[in-house]
Amino acid sequence: MAQFDTLDIVVLAAIFLATVAWFTKGKYWGITRDPYATSYAAANGNKPGKTRNIIEKMEESNKNCVVFYGSQTGTAEDYASRLAKEGKSRFGLETMVADLEDYDYENLDTLPEDKIAMFVLATYGEGEPTDNAVDFYEFITGEDVAFSNAADPPLENMKFVAFGLGNNTYEHYNSMVRNVTKALEKLGATRIGDAGEGDDGAGTMEEDFLAWKDPMWTALAEKMGLEEREAVYEPVFAITEREGLTKDSPEVYLGEPNKMHLEGNAKGPFNAHNPYIAPIAESREIFTVKDRNCLHMEIDISGSNLSYQTGDHIAIWPTNAGKEVDRFLNITGLLSKRDSVISVKALDPTAKVPFPTPTTYDAIVRYHMEICAPVSRQFIATLAPFAPTEESKVEMAKLGSDKDYFHEKISNRYLNIAQALEAISKEKWTAIPFSAFIEGLNKVQPRYYSISSSSLVQKQKISITAVVESIEIPGRDALKGVTTNYLLALKQKQHGDDHPDPHGLTYEITGPRNKYDGVHVPVHVRHSNFKLPSDPSKPIIMVGPGTGVAPFRGFVQERAAQAKAGENVGRTILFFGCRKQKEDFLYSDEWNTYKEALGDKFSLITAFSREGPKKVYVQHRLQEHAKEVNELLLQKAYFYVCGDAANMAREVNAVLAKIMAEQRGIPEAKAEEIVKSMRSANQYQEDVWS
């Protein structure tokens, strides 16, 4: 056996290490870092070392105003950004925007008295906090709130302003901002100005916000000794063209949501930051008329770690229509540069780039910017200095300052940003900094749909039921729903159309780098409190006209399966309504199958609104069945409503109180109190939208 001396061992070790180093170069070391790359590429969670101490964050970044937001769909986040920007440009405040879930709250009692906290809080569902505000809400409204110091009251140094986003069709209208304001004041904080309330139910959210903020700024300036100055646009983001990169460069994002997707190795957990690219197993049309569409789709989640429970929601991540992408790039003078690669870098350490870079103008506009949403009056006013002509500059200023004129010319026609710019001037708007669009337009948000299947029956497939939105508006093309028309294009592709083009909109349905080819759609699941009783023998009453029937198809599907398995299933009544039996009676071929399994336990009561001399709706049918409805409620039946919040759900609530009053011989006010207590006990549940 050969003998090795010390020198031999050292030399062999050196050769081995050199070999390892050579083969790992560029993978574990010697990696060229992109100086413009953003930290957004991480799919989930906070970056290592990121502080959760908001006071520390404000001190190290020299901020004196923090705008917290609780947002579900992105609107509250947008308002928070607008407040921060206005505070800086008009009053010289050093502002930052803060997601409530990114920070701890125990040290809010150490906020110095020369700093200001703002809260922009959306109310979600039945008076609940948004997903990112749950921990904050539970902390600040808790019985024994423990702060870092022992001061009494603990928040005596805090000065705050608050604005809420709500919907008056819900019973707990704007409860988040009301309850948080009350809790902060109870803890010794000083509110400046009124706590504002925006009403999505009345369609006045934007004007409510604008009407609130001006007197708020006046009160804040007086309290804090702020001096107003002429507002000048200061970009939050630097845009750098990357001449060494093309759209085919592997490190360039073409719409991928994060680095895992870019590199082709997406893995869970799949959530609101990281979608699963799910195959569409089946799609079909369930209306029988040519001028309207309603889609049934089966989304296959077997290749993921996603799971759902009956009554949950599925989120669809949409893509903007090619027609609107082209319109935006054309009017802003970016059409010829659509595939140019750019990096976007935050100029403020507290600002977040809302998408991963390097990327292209086309990818940003197609996958990340809410370019199809109605444009806000405040954003029009912001863009006025960049108008291409003096005439258009004057027009922009007038639109930004006169709410009636803006309503007549812009919001009454539901114009998006590109349509509005086209209407004001056909000249190209090349002077608008691209940063202004990133700041002023919301990030594209996933759209949520009630799942229309039972997880007991089909664990690995999620059913959705969606009417394709198309609204006729005088003086413009029909308003098309972004997501439902995208789903229609996917359905057309699945049924053999190589170039699906619903309503001339065109969609990049194969996704970035063809990663969605084979008919895939990005999704995640959001869990809901809209649930069947845990005891299947409990009776249930469901009211779901139109696509409001979606979760109830899942409920009935589940109860039919339980009955087949020999379980004792309680009385199950479904009130369904649509226009005509032969046109839009959803799942008409399925209900008899469920009836066979459930027998007399199941009743489907229909209201076809356009088949008789008078329009008949589900609330009328409910009244007609007052006796049985009341008897079941006395047996502690669960009552469910899904669909339109503004009219149907409100009227069903009123009819139910009327039924109780008449059947039980009690005053209507007493009956209304019973309905309220049913809601509090989760015996009355709603899954409604405005």
XYZ file of C-alpha atoms in Angstrom:
690
model
C 0.000 0.000 0.000
C 1.407 3.434 -1.011
C 2.454 5.772 1.764
C 1.645 9.547 1.609
C 3.733 12.151 3.370
C 2.361 15.480 4.627
C 3.304 17.367 1.443
C 1.419 14.848 -0.739
C -1.719 15.258 1.381
C -1.544 19.054 1.209
C -1.100 19.002 -2.588
C -3.983 16.526 -3.095
C -6.243 18.589 -0.808
C -5.398 21.751 -2.772
C -6.195 20.028 -6.098
C -9.494 18.732 -4.696
C -10.537 22.168 -3.415
C -9.581 23.810 -6.709
C -11.674 21.254 -8.603
C -14.700 21.839 -6.341
C -14.280 25.593 -6.722
C -14.134 25.327 -10.515
C -17.344 23.285 -10.773
C -19.298 25.429 -8.314
C -18.305 28.802 -9.767
C -21.390 30.776 -10.719
C -23.625 28.527 -8.632
C -22.468 29.065 -5.055
C -19.800 31.730 -5.538
C -18.490 34.139 -8.144
C -22.073 35.079 -9.048
C -22.462 38.360 -10.931
C -25.121 40.315 -9.051
C -27.547 42.454 -11.026
C -27.202 45.939 -9.509
C -30.740 46.789 -10.660
C -32.481 43.595 -9.564
C -35.217 44.091 -6.991
C -35.900 42.052 -3.896
C -39.415 41.307 -5.157
C -38.177 38.040 -6.607
C -38.613 36.275 -3.255
C -41.915 34.464 -3.442
C -42.952 34.708 0.192
C -42.101 36.176 3.541
C -39.831 38.930 4.782
C -36.218 39.249 3.723
C -33.677 38.028 6.298
C -32.786 40.831 8.650
C -35.770 42.992 7.714
C -36.919 44.829 10.823
C -40.465 44.427 12.092
C -40.006 47.446 14.378
C -41.809 50.325 12.650
C -40.261 52.983 14.920
C -36.783 51.671 14.124
C -37.643 51.631 10.407
C -38.873 55.237 10.504
C -35.779 56.402 12.388
C -33.277 54.682 10.112
C -35.002 55.993 6.968
C -35.623 59.464 8.449
C -39.440 59.324 8.151
C -41.921 61.356 10.180
C -45.183 60.005 8.721
C -46.223 56.374 8.261
C -49.324 55.375 6.286
C -50.512 51.899 7.325
C -52.952 50.029 5.097
C -55.279 47.052 5.440
C -56.232 46.045 1.899
C -57.940 43.067 0.254
C -58.235 44.140 -3.377
C -55.554 46.828 -3.597
C -57.729 49.941 -3.290
C -56.752 50.763 0.310
C -53.099 50.233 -0.616
C -53.547 52.652 -3.533
C -55.130 55.294 -1.275
C -52.300 54.863 1.247
C -49.725 55.441 -1.505
C -51.591 58.517 -2.709
C -51.727 59.977 0.812
C -48.004 59.367 1.294
C -47.156 60.992 -2.027
C -49.385 64.007 -1.394
C -48.003 64.494 2.126
C -44.493 64.679 0.701
C -45.226 66.843 -2.349
C -47.593 69.342 -0.654
C -46.240 69.548 2.890
C -42.700 68.211 2.757
C -43.523 65.296 5.072
C -41.076 62.391 4.942
C -43.627 59.654 4.322
C -43.592 55.886 4.051
C -46.290 53.325 3.262
C -46.505 50.247 5.509
C -48.326 46.962 5.042
C -49.843 46.133 8.442
C -48.669 42.521 8.286
C -45.019 43.571 7.854
C -44.669 45.091 11.333
C -45.240 44.402 15.031
C -47.436 46.733 17.093
C -46.187 46.399 20.674
C -43.920 49.416 20.233
C -46.486 51.831 18.787
C -46.407 53.449 22.241
C -42.881 54.692 21.454
C -43.961 56.660 18.366
C -42.554 60.177 19.014
C -45.110 62.969 19.307
C -43.610 64.829 16.335
C -44.493 61.923 14.010
C -47.870 61.062 12.506
C -49.567 57.712 11.842
C -52.227 57.296 9.170
C -54.524 54.280 8.847
C -56.300 53.362 5.597
C -58.476 50.354 6.430
C -60.840 48.346 4.266
C -63.626 46.309 5.845
C -63.925 42.850 4.332
C -67.057 40.699 4.252
C -69.224 40.844 7.344
C -67.229 43.452 9.258
C -63.981 41.476 9.159
C -60.435 42.825 8.806
C -58.628 42.246 5.529
C -56.212 39.306 5.477
C -53.157 41.522 6.052
C -54.796 43.382 8.976
C -56.079 40.450 11.067
C -53.187 40.390 13.560
C -53.179 44.180 13.975
C -56.950 44.285 14.513
C -56.911 41.493 17.102
C -54.034 43.184 18.928
C -55.354 46.752 18.997
C -58.936 45.795 19.930
C -57.927 43.139 22.484
C -58.949 43.249 26.131
C -55.432 43.451 27.584
C -53.247 45.242 25.064
C -49.595 44.942 26.124
C -47.197 47.623 24.843
C -43.434 47.859 25.320
C -43.607 50.584 27.990
C -45.789 51.008 31.047
C -47.152 54.465 30.150
C -50.770 55.178 30.982
C -52.459 55.789 28.624
C -50.003 53.904 26.388
C -50.622 55.824 23.139
C -50.732 59.349 24.573
C -47.976 60.474 22.143
C -49.680 59.104 19.027
C -51.413 61.460 16.609
C -53.326 59.694 13.863
C -55.725 60.131 10.975
C -57.953 57.387 9.578
C -59.944 56.569 6.457
C -62.123 53.497 5.938
C -63.284 51.686 2.831
C -66.644 49.967 3.191
C -69.914 49.043 1.535
C -73.239 50.224 2.945
C -74.993 47.096 1.703
C -73.293 45.157 4.499
C -74.608 45.346 8.041
C -71.192 46.132 9.557
C -70.505 49.117 7.316
C -66.923 50.403 7.707
C -66.587 48.581 11.023
C -62.793 48.315 10.679
C -62.090 52.046 10.686
C -64.760 52.658 13.328
C -63.495 49.974 15.692
C -59.801 50.789 15.203
C -60.430 54.524 15.711
C -62.359 53.755 18.898
C -59.598 51.436 20.150
C -56.792 53.918 19.425
C -58.638 56.740 21.199
C -59.367 54.445 24.157
C -55.608 53.801 24.376
C -54.933 57.550 24.521
C -54.137 58.378 20.868
C -55.287 61.723 19.436
C -57.315 61.642 16.232
C -56.801 64.573 13.862
C -59.798 65.472 11.714
C -62.748 63.169 11.125
C -62.286 59.472 10.454
C -63.308 59.308 6.802
C -65.586 56.653 5.332
C -65.771 55.662 1.672
C -68.813 53.799 0.360
C -68.322 51.316 -2.456
C -71.985 50.318 -2.225
C -73.108 53.791 -3.308
C -70.352 53.973 -5.931
C -68.886 57.078 -4.257
C -65.636 55.641 -2.845
C -63.295 57.874 -4.855
C -65.214 61.098 -4.230
C -65.641 60.210 -0.543
C -61.861 59.859 -0.294
C -61.199 63.160 -2.081
C -63.821 64.992 0.012
C -62.250 63.649 3.231
C -58.589 64.272 2.538
C -58.608 68.040 1.925
C -60.065 69.033 5.339
C -57.874 66.328 6.884
C -54.724 67.966 5.456
C -55.914 71.355 6.734
C -56.431 69.979 10.263
C -53.129 68.096 10.165
C -51.172 71.140 8.942
C -52.650 73.230 11.752
C -51.961 70.617 14.432
C -48.415 69.767 13.299
C -47.372 73.223 12.107
C -46.962 72.124 8.475
C -46.556 74.659 5.692
C -48.076 73.915 2.310
C -45.918 74.350 -0.771
C -46.562 74.063 -4.492
C -46.843 70.357 -5.233
C -44.168 69.172 -7.639
C -44.014 65.631 -8.987
C -41.105 63.646 -7.578
C -40.664 60.120 -8.953
C -40.617 57.244 -6.472
C -38.945 54.884 -8.949
C -35.968 55.184 -11.299
C -36.413 53.527 -14.699
C -33.185 52.293 -16.297
C -33.056 50.850 -19.812
C -30.885 47.711 -19.919
C -29.229 47.811 -23.321
C -27.258 44.612 -22.693
C -30.454 42.581 -22.243
C -33.247 41.508 -24.591
C -36.654 40.018 -23.879
C -35.124 36.620 -24.639
C -32.467 36.960 -21.923
C -33.142 34.254 -19.303
C -32.973 36.696 -16.365
C -35.638 39.012 -17.825
C -39.144 38.662 -16.325
C -41.856 38.557 -18.990
C -44.775 38.382 -16.557
C -43.569 35.672 -14.186
C -44.664 36.605 -10.644
C -41.425 35.621 -8.902
C -37.998 34.026 -9.365
C -39.200 30.426 -8.920
C -41.606 30.870 -11.837
C -38.893 32.592 -13.902
C -36.540 29.662 -13.422
C -39.271 27.129 -14.158
C -39.292 25.436 -10.748
C -42.372 26.941 -9.097
C -43.314 25.179 -5.885
C -45.638 25.783 -2.956
C -46.918 27.093 -0.750
C -49.179 28.601 -3.404
C -50.868 31.750 -2.165
C -51.583 35.424 -2.910
C -47.861 35.962 -3.640
C -47.204 32.760 -5.533
C -49.872 31.299 -7.856
C -50.170 27.710 -9.018
C -50.296 27.388 -12.806
C -53.244 25.020 -12.899
C -54.491 22.984 -15.864
C -58.096 23.621 -16.886
C -59.474 20.077 -17.010
C -62.822 21.022 -18.514
C -64.714 24.110 -19.688
C -68.168 24.557 -21.126
C -70.863 27.141 -21.832
C -73.932 26.862 -19.597
C -76.139 29.614 -21.056
C -78.192 28.731 -24.124
C -78.347 32.220 -25.698
C -75.882 33.655 -28.229
C -75.434 37.153 -26.810
C -74.510 36.153 -23.233
C -71.952 33.736 -21.835
C -71.668 31.848 -18.567
C -68.731 29.529 -18.101
C -68.354 26.370 -16.057
C -64.724 25.383 -15.552
C -62.957 22.578 -13.724
C -59.533 23.603 -12.388
C -57.198 20.673 -11.664
C -55.168 21.184 -8.460
C -53.866 17.605 -8.167
C -50.308 18.665 -9.035
C -50.137 21.192 -6.195
C -50.358 21.289 -2.420
C -53.552 23.331 -2.693
C -56.658 22.155 -0.891
C -60.099 23.620 -0.440
C -63.254 23.221 1.585
C -66.768 23.543 0.254
C -67.679 27.257 0.307
C -64.138 28.591 -0.249
C -63.048 30.985 -3.011
C -60.635 30.461 -5.875
C -58.490 33.371 -7.024
C -57.835 33.762 -10.754
C -54.783 35.837 -11.727
C -55.852 37.672 -14.896
C -53.958 39.035 -17.863
C -54.902 42.366 -19.464
C -56.437 42.194 -22.940
C -54.016 42.786 -25.807
C -56.320 45.465 -27.224
C -55.965 47.552 -24.041
C -52.228 46.855 -23.708
C -51.715 48.170 -27.256
C -53.914 51.208 -26.570
C -51.908 52.115 -23.461
C -48.489 51.636 -25.097
C -49.596 53.591 -28.175
C -50.998 56.690 -26.427
C -47.967 56.896 -24.116
C -45.529 56.620 -27.037
C -44.107 53.316 -25.827
C -45.376 51.023 -28.596
C -42.017 50.870 -30.381
C -40.276 50.209 -27.047
C -42.671 47.549 -25.772
C -39.964 44.848 -25.723
C -37.196 47.109 -24.372
C -35.792 45.728 -21.135
C -35.863 48.015 -18.106
C -35.028 47.819 -14.432
C -37.114 49.659 -11.866
C -35.425 50.735 -8.662
C -37.048 52.395 -5.649
C -35.551 55.819 -4.932
C -36.875 55.642 -1.377
C -35.724 52.768 0.865
C -39.265 52.269 2.189
C -40.894 52.029 -1.258
C -41.509 48.627 -2.864
C -41.285 47.925 -6.588
C -44.597 46.105 -7.171
C -43.207 43.552 -9.646
C -39.918 41.744 -10.290
C -37.321 43.243 -12.630
C -35.528 43.394 -15.067
C -38.612 43.221 -17.267
C -40.205 44.871 -20.304
C -42.744 47.659 -20.734
C -45.090 45.133 -22.356
C -44.839 42.676 -19.443
C -45.497 45.395 -16.847
C -48.556 46.724 -18.674
C -49.919 43.274 -19.581
C -49.451 41.417 -16.289
C -48.927 43.930 -13.490
C -50.790 47.236 -14.058
C -54.548 47.632 -13.616
C -54.827 49.541 -16.922
C -58.479 48.595 -17.503
C -59.858 50.093 -14.263
C -61.738 53.419 -14.298
C -59.207 56.236 -13.889
C -59.321 58.421 -10.760
C -59.791 62.188 -10.775
C -56.745 62.646 -8.550
C -54.523 60.762 -11.015
C -55.749 62.917 -13.896
C -54.813 66.017 -11.858
C -51.347 64.527 -11.172
C -50.711 64.019 -14.894
C -51.890 67.512 -15.972
C -48.359 69.076 -16.043
C -47.257 66.412 -18.534
C -50.019 67.043 -21.099
C -48.758 67.299 -24.702
C -50.423 70.658 -25.470
C -51.516 73.748 -23.547
C -55.122 73.008 -24.481
C -54.963 69.467 -23.050
C -53.154 70.761 -19.955
C -56.052 73.132 -19.247
C -58.562 70.322 -19.861
C -56.703 67.972 -17.478
C -56.607 70.636 -14.774
C -60.353 71.213 -15.136
C -61.100 67.477 -14.994
C -58.909 67.134 -11.906
C -60.569 69.970 -10.020
C -64.244 69.775 -11.073
C -65.915 66.564 -9.915
C -69.140 67.143 -11.913
C -67.202 67.814 -15.113
C -65.040 64.740 -14.462
C -68.176 62.628 -13.915
C -69.717 63.859 -17.182
C -66.616 63.334 -19.321
C -64.770 60.435 -17.700
C -66.310 58.447 -14.834
C -69.819 58.347 -16.312
C -68.288 56.494 -19.275
C -66.037 54.287 -17.093
C -62.944 55.311 -19.069
C -59.637 53.731 -18.168
C -56.398 55.740 -18.174
C -55.518 55.187 -21.858
C -59.098 55.832 -23.012
C -59.171 59.046 -20.967
C -55.861 60.275 -22.423
C -57.106 59.475 -25.954
C -60.344 61.383 -25.295
C -58.451 64.463 -24.046
C -55.821 64.584 -26.808
C -54.917 62.335 -29.738
C -51.300 63.501 -29.378
C -48.889 61.017 -27.812
C -48.424 61.601 -24.071
C -44.682 60.956 -24.115
C -43.793 63.401 -21.319
C -45.453 61.350 -18.559
C -42.705 59.615 -16.515
C -43.267 55.852 -16.484
C -42.761 55.992 -12.710
C -45.999 58.000 -12.484
C -47.931 55.076 -13.980
C -46.310 52.560 -11.600
C -47.260 54.806 -8.655
C -50.687 55.908 -9.871
C -52.194 52.707 -11.253
C -53.068 49.792 -8.981
C -51.291 46.490 -9.270
C -53.406 43.875 -11.058
C -55.201 41.928 -8.340
C -56.462 38.343 -8.430
C -60.234 38.069 -8.857
C -62.115 35.806 -6.431
C -64.888 33.404 -7.404
C -67.079 31.262 -5.158
C -66.145 27.622 -5.671
C -69.096 25.706 -7.133
C -68.071 22.173 -6.181
C -67.855 20.049 -3.042
C -64.426 19.125 -1.697
C -65.999 15.907 -0.375
C -67.044 14.929 -3.918
C -64.088 16.216 -5.936
C -61.074 16.925 -3.779
C -58.628 17.521 -6.637
C -60.807 19.641 -8.928
C -62.277 23.062 -8.262
C -65.382 24.148 -10.166
C -66.048 27.801 -10.965
C -69.125 29.432 -12.467
C -68.661 32.856 -14.076
C -70.809 35.130 -16.205
C -68.699 36.827 -18.882
C -69.093 40.534 -18.192
C -70.081 42.862 -21.024
C -71.884 46.108 -20.191
C -73.252 48.460 -22.847
C -72.367 52.110 -22.092
C -73.504 55.037 -24.287
C -70.698 56.876 -26.064
C -68.083 54.102 -25.947
C -67.373 50.437 -26.670
C -68.996 47.930 -24.335
C -67.225 47.583 -20.985
C -65.662 44.124 -20.839
C -64.733 42.258 -17.676
C -60.967 41.680 -17.595
C -60.946 38.235 -15.994
C -64.132 36.667 -17.332
C -63.195 37.492 -20.942
C -59.739 36.032 -20.266
C -61.466 32.842 -19.064
C -63.668 32.882 -22.191
C -60.522 33.000 -24.354
C -59.141 29.989 -22.464
C -62.393 28.122 -23.006
C -62.287 28.929 -26.730
C -58.686 27.645 -26.914
C -59.654 24.429 -25.155
C -62.429 23.893 -27.669
C -60.099 24.043 -30.683
C -59.808 27.743 -31.529
C -56.114 28.360 -32.274
C -56.550 32.145 -32.096
C -59.231 32.879 -29.502
C -60.315 36.488 -29.688
C -63.379 37.179 -27.501
C -64.912 40.500 -28.545
C -61.690 41.479 -30.381
C -59.782 41.747 -27.095
C -56.990 39.174 -27.711
C -55.136 37.645 -24.760
C -51.656 36.182 -24.290
C -53.253 33.006 -22.988
C -50.070 30.952 -23.289
C -48.513 33.221 -20.647
C -44.928 34.386 -20.280
C -42.570 32.182 -22.348
C -45.537 29.896 -23.162
C -45.568 28.649 -19.554
C -49.393 28.507 -19.510
C -49.646 26.559 -22.777
C -51.951 23.572 -22.847
C -54.704 25.752 -21.323
C -53.469 26.683 -17.847
C -54.460 29.502 -15.521
C -52.659 30.952 -12.450
C -54.690 30.412 -9.260
C -54.627 30.205 -5.493
C -57.307 29.357 -2.909
C -58.684 31.703 -0.253
C -60.435 30.089 2.660
C -63.863 31.424 3.580
C -66.194 31.378 6.579
C -69.135 30.612 4.268
C -69.636 27.026 5.373
C -72.201 24.274 5.750
C -73.089 23.387 9.357
C -70.746 20.714 10.733
C -73.824 18.608 11.548
C -75.379 17.516 8.200
C -78.731 16.848 9.870
C -79.221 20.609 10.387
C -81.691 22.145 7.913
C -80.378 24.776 5.485
C -82.069 27.460 3.381
C -80.089 28.886 0.451
C -80.889 31.941 -1.677
C -78.733 32.279 -4.787
C -79.974 33.860 -8.017
C -77.767 33.845 -11.126
C -74.149 32.898 -10.426
C -74.998 33.346 -6.753
C -75.985 29.674 -7.022
C -72.292 28.713 -7.384
C -71.470 27.805 -3.755
C -74.901 26.196 -3.349
C -74.198 23.775 -6.166
C -71.263 22.704 -3.968
C -73.449 22.574 -0.853
C -76.153 20.451 -2.518
C -73.536 18.243 -4.208
C -72.049 17.566 -0.772
C -75.361 16.808 0.904
C -76.327 14.436 -1.922
C -73.043 12.551 -1.432
C -73.639 12.402 2.355
C -77.166 11.051 1.811
C -75.817 8.397 -0.589
C -73.312 7.394 2.093
C -76.202 6.795 4.511
C -75.846 9.935 6.614
C -78.886 11.692 8.067
C -79.175 14.885 6.008
C -81.463 17.737 7.054
C -84.013 19.631 4.976
C -82.219 21.456 2.124
C -84.056 24.253 0.277
C -82.563 26.267 -2.589
C -84.190 29.431 -3.955
C -82.747 30.081 -7.428
C -83.616 32.860 -9.863
C -82.735 33.802 -13.437
C -84.347 35.473 -16.459
C -85.766 32.512 -18.406
C -85.888 28.765 -17.854
C -84.687 28.002 -21.395
C -81.847 30.567 -21.415
C -79.952 30.910 -18.131
C -81.239 28.242 -15.739
C -77.828 27.212 -14.392
C -77.151 23.486 -13.928
C -80.755 22.678 -14.817
C -79.684 19.163 -15.838
C -78.050 18.427 -12.460
C -80.683 19.264 -9.845
C -82.787 16.159 -10.526
C -79.726 13.965 -9.907
C -79.281 15.563 -6.494
C -83.020 15.193 -5.892
C -82.760 11.447 -6.504
C -80.106 11.162 -3.784
C -81.780 13.505 -1.286
C -85.450 12.685 -1.947
C -87.972 14.864 -0.134
C -85.161 16.442 1.878
C -84.311 18.665 -1.138
C -86.462 21.318 -2.797
C -85.474 23.668 -5.615
C -87.738 26.728 -5.797
C -87.248 28.820 -8.942
C -88.030 32.414 -9.923
C -87.888 33.174 -13.662
C -88.093 36.941 -13.734
C -88.969 37.472 -17.411
C -91.479 34.716 -18.106
C -94.674 36.176 -16.709
C -96.598 39.468 -16.763
C -94.765 40.549 -13.575
C -91.100 40.201 -12.683
C -90.685 37.556 -10.018
C -87.491 37.361 -7.958
C -86.148 35.027 -5.266
C -87.327 37.315 -2.457
C -90.927 36.923 -3.732
C -90.594 33.120 -3.674
C -89.160 33.337 -0.166
C -92.260 35.238 0.960
C -94.515 32.651 -0.698
C -92.850 29.900 1.379
C -93.001 31.940 4.592
C -94.569 29.188 6.718
C -91.931 26.516 6.026
C -89.070 29.037 6.151
C -90.158 30.172 9.620
C -90.644 26.598 10.861
C -87.140 25.644 9.715
C -85.639 28.729 11.354
C -87.329 27.722 14.615
C -85.470 24.404 14.181
C -82.215 26.459 13.977
C -81.872 26.147 10.192
C -78.848 27.877 8.688
C -79.712 30.643 6.222
C -77.382 31.496 3.309
C -77.420 34.265 0.694
C -75.050 34.596 -2.265
C -75.098 37.173 -5.066
C -75.805 40.865 -5.514
C -75.346 42.846 -2.291
C -76.919 46.145 -3.316
C -80.437 44.919 -4.114
C -81.116 41.202 -3.749
C -79.281 40.517 -0.476
C -80.709 43.611 1.184
C -84.255 42.741 0.114
C -83.885 39.105 1.218
C -82.798 40.366 4.650
C -85.892 42.589 4.846
C -88.232 39.819 3.649
C -86.846 37.385 6.228
C -87.566 39.833 9.047
C -91.065 40.377 7.643
C -91.686 36.592 7.510
C -90.689 36.191 11.159
C -92.839 39.133 12.248
C -95.915 37.799 10.442
C -95.477 34.112 11.296
C -94.568 34.678 14.948
C -96.867 37.615 15.638
C -94.057 39.877 16.815
C -93.167 43.487 15.913
C -90.918 43.847 12.835
C -88.289 45.614 14.963
C -88.087 42.507 17.165
C -87.809 40.302 14.064
C -84.945 42.474 12.755
C -83.142 41.944 16.060
C -83.528 38.166 15.659
C -82.019 38.362 12.155
C -79.091 40.358 13.574
C -78.524 37.769 16.284
C -78.612 35.024 13.619
C -75.817 36.856 11.802
C -73.792 37.152 14.986
C -74.170 33.413 15.625
C -73.186 32.554 12.001
C -76.659 31.128 11.469
C -77.198 33.755 8.716
C -74.258 33.845 6.280
C -73.650 35.941 3.165
C -71.241 35.681 0.252
C -72.174 38.811 -1.663
C -70.626 41.387 -3.976
C -71.505 44.890 -5.126
